[in-house]
């Protein structure tokens, strides 16, 4: 029974993993960032098959980043900072249109980074919502404020349709497997500032290097 208990999914572990990707000098460890995303994908998959089209893209991008880490220049991909430096210095990023480097670490991380903002906004809404809060509406609002700006019409329609299938707030909190609703709210209150920090650091790094619109 203990084994089963240990394997049970908890959103707290996922958020802890994201927090652990920040080093003391505020660099972002790619292994931990990717591990955080793996956990999120497990979470999304536990929300039902309708979310699989969403998680499929994330899985592909997680794999691209894992491959960079495993590749011949893996040590250059230790942190987001070292990756940006390395790829820019060696002309490994398509800056204006997709061409020779459709799987650069920079453009791939940018997609995950934008999605992280969505997650942050969504979890913040969940945290402050009342018992009768509608998860699908919160998820859609968070999406429209963030990721939707970067998606085509067809992806936006499909995403908004998927959100409608989200379980209600009570079930959603149970799936998180953190404890009582009060404990979930407390956990989110602790975890979200750190997620926001990871997002902010990446955003500033990308802005400084003019990478926020990579094709
Ligand atoms: C309930 C938990 C919510 C977690 C949110 C994280 C999910 C992010 C994945 C959204 C993907 C939607 C469908 C895919 C769209 C891609 O075209 C798009 N990818 C992303 C991550 O936005 C852009 O990638 P591309 O086509 O430029 O390679």
PDB file of C-alpha atoms and ligand atoms in Angstrom:
ATOM      1  CA  UNK A   1       0.000   0.000   0.000  1.00  0.00           C
ATOM      2  CA  UNK A   2       2.918   2.324   0.762  1.00  0.00           C
ATOM      3  CA  UNK A   3       4.277   1.885  -2.737  1.00  0.00           C
ATOM      4  CA  UNK A   4       0.971   2.900  -4.250  1.00  0.00           C
ATOM      5  CA  UNK A   5       0.807   5.843  -1.885  1.00  0.00           C
ATOM      6  CA  UNK A   6       4.313   6.991  -2.884  1.00  0.00           C
ATOM      7  CA  UNK A   7       3.485   6.877  -6.554  1.00  0.00           C
ATOM      8  CA  UNK A   8       0.373   8.898  -6.108  1.00  0.00           C
ATOM      9  CA  UNK A   9       0.618  12.122  -7.972  1.00  0.00           C
ATOM     10  CA  UNK A  10       0.809  15.365  -6.048  1.00  0.00           C
ATOM     11  CA  UNK A  11       0.834  18.813  -7.615  1.00  0.00           C
ATOM     12  CA  UNK A  12       2.968  19.960  -4.699  1.00  0.00           C
ATOM     13  CA  UNK A  13       5.890  17.856  -5.934  1.00  0.00           C
ATOM     14  CA  UNK A  14       5.557  19.402  -9.368  1.00  0.00           C
ATOM     15  CA  UNK A  15       5.595  22.926  -8.020  1.00  0.00           C
ATOM     16  CA  UNK A  16       8.527  22.001  -5.739  1.00  0.00           C
ATOM     17  CA  UNK A  17      10.432  20.810  -8.806  1.00  0.00           C
ATOM     18  CA  UNK A  18       9.874  24.149 -10.534  1.00  0.00           C
ATOM     19  CA  UNK A  19      11.109  25.939  -7.454  1.00  0.00           C
ATOM     20  CA  UNK A  20      14.227  23.782  -7.347  1.00  0.00           C
ATOM     21  CA  UNK A  21      15.249  24.925 -10.821  1.00  0.00           C
ATOM     22  CA  UNK A  22      16.447  28.274  -9.433  1.00  0.00           C
ATOM     23  CA  UNK A  23      20.114  28.314  -8.458  1.00  0.00           C
ATOM     24  CA  UNK A  24      21.570  30.635  -5.805  1.00  0.00           C
ATOM     25  CA  UNK A  25      22.658  33.102  -8.456  1.00  0.00           C
ATOM     26  CA  UNK A  26      19.206  32.996 -10.026  1.00  0.00           C
ATOM     27  CA  UNK A  27      20.006  30.845 -13.011  1.00  0.00           C
ATOM     28  CA  UNK A  28      17.416  28.341 -14.218  1.00  0.00           C
ATOM     29  CA  UNK A  29      18.453  24.683 -14.353  1.00  0.00           C
ATOM     30  CA  UNK A  30      17.075  23.078 -17.489  1.00  0.00           C
ATOM     31  CA  UNK A  31      16.964  19.546 -16.023  1.00  0.00           C
ATOM     32  CA  UNK A  32      14.711  20.744 -13.212  1.00  0.00           C
ATOM     33  CA  UNK A  33      12.619  22.918 -15.520  1.00  0.00           C
ATOM     34  CA  UNK A  34      12.038  19.927 -17.788  1.00  0.00           C
ATOM     35  CA  UNK A  35      11.286  17.688 -14.806  1.00  0.00           C
ATOM     36  CA  UNK A  36       8.705  20.224 -13.659  1.00  0.00           C
ATOM     37  CA  UNK A  37       7.078  20.094 -17.073  1.00  0.00           C
ATOM     38  CA  UNK A  38       7.051  16.276 -17.019  1.00  0.00           C
ATOM     39  CA  UNK A  39       5.092  16.448 -13.783  1.00  0.00           C
ATOM     40  CA  UNK A  40       2.672  18.989 -15.242  1.00  0.00           C
ATOM     41  CA  UNK A  41       2.047  16.723 -18.197  1.00  0.00           C
ATOM     42  CA  UNK A  42       1.234  13.845 -15.830  1.00  0.00           C
ATOM     43  CA  UNK A  43      -1.155  16.174 -14.091  1.00  0.00           C
ATOM     44  CA  UNK A  44      -2.787  17.237 -17.364  1.00  0.00           C
ATOM     45  CA  UNK A  45      -3.121  13.628 -18.456  1.00  0.00           C
ATOM     46  CA  UNK A  46      -4.869  12.787 -15.210  1.00  0.00           C
ATOM     47  CA  UNK A  47      -7.462  15.425 -16.131  1.00  0.00           C
ATOM     48  CA  UNK A  48      -8.673  13.295 -19.019  1.00  0.00           C
ATOM     49  CA  UNK A  49      -7.945  12.441 -22.621  1.00  0.00           C
ATOM     50  CA  UNK A  50      -9.319  15.717 -23.893  1.00  0.00           C
ATOM     51  CA  UNK A  51      -6.200  17.327 -22.478  1.00  0.00           C
ATOM     52  CA  UNK A  52      -3.948  15.001 -24.398  1.00  0.00           C
ATOM     53  CA  UNK A  53      -3.754  17.288 -27.427  1.00  0.00           C
ATOM     54  CA  UNK A  54      -2.504  19.986 -25.118  1.00  0.00           C
ATOM     55  CA  UNK A  55      -0.015  17.754 -23.347  1.00  0.00           C
ATOM     56  CA  UNK A  56       1.206  16.231 -26.624  1.00  0.00           C
ATOM     57  CA  UNK A  57       2.809  19.484 -27.702  1.00  0.00           C
ATOM     58  CA  UNK A  58       4.383  19.932 -24.277  1.00  0.00           C
ATOM     59  CA  UNK A  59       5.722  16.359 -24.409  1.00  0.00           C
ATOM     60  CA  UNK A  60       7.363  17.071 -27.766  1.00  0.00           C
ATOM     61  CA  UNK A  61       9.022  20.183 -26.411  1.00  0.00           C
ATOM     62  CA  UNK A  62      10.156  18.455 -23.232  1.00  0.00           C
ATOM     63  CA  UNK A  63      11.765  15.809 -25.439  1.00  0.00           C
ATOM     64  CA  UNK A  64      13.561  18.420 -27.565  1.00  0.00           C
ATOM     65  CA  UNK A  65      15.056  19.972 -24.434  1.00  0.00           C
ATOM     66  CA  UNK A  66      16.024  16.579 -22.992  1.00  0.00           C
ATOM     67  CA  UNK A  67      17.764  15.782 -26.297  1.00  0.00           C
ATOM     68  CA  UNK A  68      19.758  19.018 -26.152  1.00  0.00           C
ATOM     69  CA  UNK A  69      20.880  18.034 -22.660  1.00  0.00           C
ATOM     70  CA  UNK A  70      21.861  14.544 -23.814  1.00  0.00           C
ATOM     71  CA  UNK A  71      23.590  15.788 -26.966  1.00  0.00           C
ATOM     72  CA  UNK A  72      27.260  16.468 -27.605  1.00  0.00           C
ATOM     73  CA  UNK A  73      26.920  20.017 -26.267  1.00  0.00           C
ATOM     74  CA  UNK A  74      24.793  19.033 -23.286  1.00  0.00           C
ATOM     75  CA  UNK A  75      26.836  20.985 -20.772  1.00  0.00           C
ATOM     76  CA  UNK A  76      26.040  24.213 -22.645  1.00  0.00           C
ATOM     77  CA  UNK A  77      22.398  23.494 -21.861  1.00  0.00           C
ATOM     78  CA  UNK A  78      22.784  23.297 -18.098  1.00  0.00           C
ATOM     79  CA  UNK A  79      20.898  26.534 -17.500  1.00  0.00           C
ATOM     80  CA  UNK A  80      18.596  28.692 -19.606  1.00  0.00           C
ATOM     81  CA  UNK A  81      21.224  31.423 -19.302  1.00  0.00           C
ATOM     82  CA  UNK A  82      24.055  29.254 -20.636  1.00  0.00           C
ATOM     83  CA  UNK A  83      21.804  27.929 -23.415  1.00  0.00           C
ATOM     84  CA  UNK A  84      20.895  31.424 -24.636  1.00  0.00           C
ATOM     85  CA  UNK A  85      24.554  32.444 -24.607  1.00  0.00           C
ATOM     86  CA  UNK A  86      25.686  29.315 -26.422  1.00  0.00           C
ATOM     87  CA  UNK A  87      22.986  29.204 -29.099  1.00  0.00           C
ATOM     88  CA  UNK A  88      23.252  32.921 -29.900  1.00  0.00           C
ATOM     89  CA  UNK A  89      27.052  32.841 -30.043  1.00  0.00           C
ATOM     90  CA  UNK A  90      26.966  29.944 -32.501  1.00  0.00           C
ATOM     91  CA  UNK A  91      24.086  31.101 -34.703  1.00  0.00           C
ATOM     92  CA  UNK A  92      21.879  28.213 -33.625  1.00  0.00           C
ATOM     93  CA  UNK A  93      18.651  30.233 -33.374  1.00  0.00           C
ATOM     94  CA  UNK A  94      16.261  31.196 -36.182  1.00  0.00           C
ATOM     95  CA  UNK A  95      15.649  34.836 -35.309  1.00  0.00           C
ATOM     96  CA  UNK A  96      13.175  36.017 -37.949  1.00  0.00           C
ATOM     97  CA  UNK A  97      11.666  32.985 -39.647  1.00  0.00           C
ATOM     98  CA  UNK A  98      11.803  29.246 -39.186  1.00  0.00           C
ATOM     99  CA  UNK A  99      14.681  27.869 -41.190  1.00  0.00           C
ATOM    100  CA  UNK A 100      17.719  25.845 -40.186  1.00  0.00           C
ATOM    101  CA  UNK A 101      17.035  25.602 -36.459  1.00  0.00           C
ATOM    102  CA  UNK A 102      13.356  24.753 -35.949  1.00  0.00           C
ATOM    103  CA  UNK A 103      14.199  22.994 -32.675  1.00  0.00           C
ATOM    104  CA  UNK A 104      16.511  25.501 -31.052  1.00  0.00           C
ATOM    105  CA  UNK A 105      16.536  25.402 -27.276  1.00  0.00           C
ATOM    106  CA  UNK A 106      15.697  29.115 -27.237  1.00  0.00           C
ATOM    107  CA  UNK A 107      12.469  28.884 -29.260  1.00  0.00           C
ATOM    108  CA  UNK A 108      11.421  25.648 -27.566  1.00  0.00           C
ATOM    109  CA  UNK A 109      11.941  27.065 -24.078  1.00  0.00           C
ATOM    110  CA  UNK A 110      10.060  30.220 -25.123  1.00  0.00           C
ATOM    111  CA  UNK A 111       6.934  28.107 -25.806  1.00  0.00           C
ATOM    112  CA  UNK A 112       7.166  26.398 -22.424  1.00  0.00           C
ATOM    113  CA  UNK A 113       7.874  29.749 -20.803  1.00  0.00           C
ATOM    114  CA  UNK A 114       4.700  31.286 -22.253  1.00  0.00           C
ATOM    115  CA  UNK A 115       2.696  28.274 -21.107  1.00  0.00           C
ATOM    116  CA  UNK A 116       4.139  28.637 -17.610  1.00  0.00           C
ATOM    117  CA  UNK A 117       2.599  32.114 -17.430  1.00  0.00           C
ATOM    118  CA  UNK A 118      -0.762  30.581 -18.242  1.00  0.00           C
ATOM    119  CA  UNK A 119      -0.306  28.041 -15.476  1.00  0.00           C
ATOM    120  CA  UNK A 120       0.665  30.768 -13.032  1.00  0.00           C
ATOM    121  CA  UNK A 121      -2.401  32.890 -13.867  1.00  0.00           C
ATOM    122  CA  UNK A 122      -4.704  29.894 -13.732  1.00  0.00           C
ATOM    123  CA  UNK A 123      -3.429  28.604 -10.381  1.00  0.00           C
ATOM    124  CA  UNK A 124      -3.596  32.129  -8.960  1.00  0.00           C
ATOM    125  CA  UNK A 125      -7.268  32.313  -9.944  1.00  0.00           C
ATOM    126  CA  UNK A 126      -7.902  28.898  -8.414  1.00  0.00           C
ATOM    127  CA  UNK A 127      -6.172  29.979  -5.226  1.00  0.00           C
ATOM    128  CA  UNK A 128      -8.313  33.070  -4.759  1.00  0.00           C
ATOM    129  CA  UNK A 129     -11.581  31.581  -6.034  1.00  0.00           C
ATOM    130  CA  UNK A 130     -14.571  30.756  -3.877  1.00  0.00           C
ATOM    131  CA  UNK A 131     -16.119  27.314  -3.504  1.00  0.00           C
ATOM    132  CA  UNK A 132     -18.410  27.941  -6.453  1.00  0.00           C
ATOM    133  CA  UNK A 133     -15.594  29.113  -8.752  1.00  0.00           C
ATOM    134  CA  UNK A 134     -15.767  27.692 -12.266  1.00  0.00           C
ATOM    135  CA  UNK A 135     -12.457  26.108 -13.247  1.00  0.00           C
ATOM    136  CA  UNK A 136     -13.198  26.179 -16.969  1.00  0.00           C
ATOM    137  CA  UNK A 137     -13.863  29.928 -16.848  1.00  0.00           C
ATOM    138  CA  UNK A 138     -10.753  30.569 -14.730  1.00  0.00           C
ATOM    139  CA  UNK A 139      -8.651  28.483 -17.084  1.00  0.00           C
ATOM    140  CA  UNK A 140     -10.049  30.266 -20.150  1.00  0.00           C
ATOM    141  CA  UNK A 141      -9.487  33.731 -18.639  1.00  0.00           C
ATOM    142  CA  UNK A 142      -5.906  32.870 -17.748  1.00  0.00           C
ATOM    143  CA  UNK A 143      -5.399  31.515 -21.254  1.00  0.00           C
ATOM    144  CA  UNK A 144      -6.907  34.538 -22.973  1.00  0.00           C
ATOM    145  CA  UNK A 145      -4.641  36.809 -20.938  1.00  0.00           C
ATOM    146  CA  UNK A 146      -1.489  34.946 -21.862  1.00  0.00           C
ATOM    147  CA  UNK A 147      -0.917  32.042 -24.219  1.00  0.00           C
ATOM    148  CA  UNK A 148      -3.857  32.812 -26.505  1.00  0.00           C
ATOM    149  CA  UNK A 149      -1.984  35.855 -27.855  1.00  0.00           C
ATOM    150  CA  UNK A 150       0.547  33.464 -29.365  1.00  0.00           C
ATOM    151  CA  UNK A 151      -1.860  30.883 -30.771  1.00  0.00           C
ATOM    152  CA  UNK A 152      -3.683  30.616 -34.070  1.00  0.00           C
ATOM    153  CA  UNK A 153      -7.467  30.776 -34.217  1.00  0.00           C
ATOM    154  CA  UNK A 154      -7.801  27.018 -34.570  1.00  0.00           C
ATOM    155  CA  UNK A 155      -5.580  26.235 -31.557  1.00  0.00           C
ATOM    156  CA  UNK A 156      -7.470  28.818 -29.496  1.00  0.00           C
ATOM    157  CA  UNK A 157     -10.809  27.204 -30.355  1.00  0.00           C
ATOM    158  CA  UNK A 158      -9.537  23.723 -29.564  1.00  0.00           C
ATOM    159  CA  UNK A 159      -7.975  24.875 -26.278  1.00  0.00           C
ATOM    160  CA  UNK A 160     -11.111  26.672 -25.110  1.00  0.00           C
ATOM    161  CA  UNK A 161     -13.115  23.558 -25.939  1.00  0.00           C
ATOM    162  CA  UNK A 162     -10.764  21.391 -23.895  1.00  0.00           C
ATOM    163  CA  UNK A 163     -11.112  23.704 -20.877  1.00  0.00           C
ATOM    164  CA  UNK A 164     -14.867  23.119 -20.844  1.00  0.00           C
ATOM    165  CA  UNK A 165     -14.143  19.506 -19.907  1.00  0.00           C
ATOM    166  CA  UNK A 166     -12.198  20.494 -16.781  1.00  0.00           C
ATOM    167  CA  UNK A 167     -13.648  19.053 -13.586  1.00  0.00           C
ATOM    168  CA  UNK A 168     -15.193  21.401 -11.018  1.00  0.00           C
ATOM    169  CA  UNK A 169     -13.143  23.138  -8.367  1.00  0.00           C
ATOM    170  CA  UNK A 170     -13.665  20.464  -5.679  1.00  0.00           C
ATOM    171  CA  UNK A 171     -12.648  17.579  -7.949  1.00  0.00           C
ATOM    172  CA  UNK A 172      -9.776  19.617  -9.331  1.00  0.00           C
ATOM    173  CA  UNK A 173      -8.434  20.165  -5.819  1.00  0.00           C
ATOM    174  CA  UNK A 174      -8.749  16.431  -5.131  1.00  0.00           C
ATOM    175  CA  UNK A 175      -6.819  15.540  -8.281  1.00  0.00           C
ATOM    176  CA  UNK A 176      -4.031  17.818  -7.067  1.00  0.00           C
ATOM    177  CA  UNK A 177      -3.710  15.410  -4.146  1.00  0.00           C
ATOM    178  CA  UNK A 178      -2.355  17.985  -1.724  1.00  0.00           C
ATOM    179  CA  UNK A 179      -4.923  17.713   1.067  1.00  0.00           C
ATOM    180  CA  UNK A 180      -7.937  19.708   2.107  1.00  0.00           C
ATOM    181  CA  UNK A 181      -8.990  22.727   0.019  1.00  0.00           C
ATOM    182  CA  UNK A 182      -7.436  24.951   2.717  1.00  0.00           C
ATOM    183  CA  UNK A 183      -4.154  23.097   2.382  1.00  0.00           C
ATOM    184  CA  UNK A 184      -4.271  23.471  -1.404  1.00  0.00           C
ATOM    185  CA  UNK A 185      -4.812  27.213  -1.060  1.00  0.00           C
ATOM    186  CA  UNK A 186      -1.892  27.477   1.392  1.00  0.00           C
ATOM    187  CA  UNK A 187       0.369  25.389  -0.825  1.00  0.00           C
ATOM    188  CA  UNK A 188      -0.471  27.522  -3.868  1.00  0.00           C
ATOM    189  CA  UNK A 189       0.176  30.688  -1.886  1.00  0.00           C
ATOM    190  CA  UNK A 190       3.671  29.423  -1.096  1.00  0.00           C
ATOM    191  CA  UNK A 191       4.502  27.971  -4.502  1.00  0.00           C
ATOM    192  CA  UNK A 192       3.160  30.639  -6.845  1.00  0.00           C
ATOM    193  CA  UNK A 193       5.609  33.445  -5.961  1.00  0.00           C
ATOM    194  CA  UNK A 194       8.472  31.109  -6.849  1.00  0.00           C
ATOM    195  CA  UNK A 195       6.879  30.042 -10.128  1.00  0.00           C
ATOM    196  CA  UNK A 196       6.394  33.737 -10.842  1.00  0.00           C
ATOM    197  CA  UNK A 197      10.065  34.355 -10.118  1.00  0.00           C
ATOM    198  CA  UNK A 198      11.174  31.634 -12.534  1.00  0.00           C
ATOM    199  CA  UNK A 199       8.889  33.174 -15.145  1.00  0.00           C
ATOM    200  CA  UNK A 200      10.166  36.706 -14.478  1.00  0.00           C
ATOM    201  CA  UNK A 201      13.828  35.767 -14.706  1.00  0.00           C
ATOM    202  CA  UNK A 202      13.290  33.997 -18.031  1.00  0.00           C
ATOM    203  CA  UNK A 203      11.198  36.885 -19.341  1.00  0.00           C
ATOM    204  CA  UNK A 204      13.905  39.436 -18.518  1.00  0.00           C
ATOM    205  CA  UNK A 205      16.646  37.277 -20.015  1.00  0.00           C
ATOM    206  CA  UNK A 206      14.661  36.853 -23.231  1.00  0.00           C
ATOM    207  CA  UNK A 207      13.748  40.531 -23.383  1.00  0.00           C
ATOM    208  CA  UNK A 208      17.375  41.571 -22.902  1.00  0.00           C
ATOM    209  CA  UNK A 209      18.398  39.338 -25.810  1.00  0.00           C
ATOM    210  CA  UNK A 210      15.458  40.230 -28.059  1.00  0.00           C
ATOM    211  CA  UNK A 211      14.171  36.668 -28.058  1.00  0.00           C
ATOM    212  CA  UNK A 212      10.546  37.182 -27.065  1.00  0.00           C
ATOM    213  CA  UNK A 213       9.189  36.807 -30.607  1.00  0.00           C
ATOM    214  CA  UNK A 214      11.220  33.855 -31.859  1.00  0.00           C
ATOM    215  CA  UNK A 215       9.435  32.112 -34.744  1.00  0.00           C
TER     216      UNK A 215
HETATM  217  C1  LIG B   1      -4.530  22.579 -16.381  1.00  0.00           C
HETATM  218  C2  LIG B   1      -3.052  22.726 -16.459  1.00  0.00           C
HETATM  219  C3  LIG B   1      -2.628  23.743 -17.460  1.00  0.00           C
HETATM  220  C4  LIG B   1      -1.184  23.631 -17.888  1.00  0.00           C
HETATM  221  C5  LIG B   1      -0.898  24.474 -19.076  1.00  0.00           C
HETATM  222  C6  LIG B   1       0.265  24.053 -19.944  1.00  0.00           C
HETATM  223  C7  LIG B   1      -0.116  23.572 -21.317  1.00  0.00           C
HETATM  224  C8  LIG B   1       0.622  24.230 -22.455  1.00  0.00           C
HETATM  225  C9  LIG B   1       0.414  23.606 -23.786  1.00  0.00           C
HETATM  226  C10 LIG B   1      -0.543  24.353 -24.703  1.00  0.00           C
HETATM  227  C11 LIG B   1      -0.482  23.755 -26.081  1.00  0.00           C
HETATM  228  C12 LIG B   1      -1.695  23.976 -26.951  1.00  0.00           C
HETATM  229  C13 LIG B   1      -1.550  23.307 -28.301  1.00  0.00           C
HETATM  230  C14 LIG B   1      -0.221  23.495 -28.947  1.00  0.00           C
HETATM  231  C15 LIG B   1       0.148  24.647 -29.543  1.00  0.00           C
HETATM  232  C16 LIG B   1       1.504  24.900 -30.164  1.00  0.00           C
HETATM  233  O1  LIG B   1       1.292  25.322 -31.477  1.00  0.00           O
HETATM  234  C17 LIG B   1       2.217  25.977 -29.361  1.00  0.00           C
HETATM  235  N1  LIG B   1       2.753  25.413 -28.161  1.00  0.00           N
HETATM  236  C18 LIG B   1       2.639  26.017 -26.961  1.00  0.00           C
HETATM  237  C19 LIG B   1       3.224  25.311 -25.767  1.00  0.00           C
HETATM  238  O2  LIG B   1       2.091  27.066 -26.803  1.00  0.00           O
HETATM  239  C20 LIG B   1       3.313  26.666 -30.144  1.00  0.00           C
HETATM  240  O3  LIG B   1       4.359  25.773 -30.435  1.00  0.00           O
HETATM  241  P1  LIG B   1       4.947  25.765 -31.936  1.00  0.00           P
HETATM  242  O4  LIG B   1       3.810  25.368 -32.856  1.00  0.00           O
HETATM  243  O5  LIG B   1       5.448  27.156 -32.230  1.00  0.00           O
HETATM  244  O6  LIG B   1       6.048  24.739 -31.909  1.00  0.00           O
END
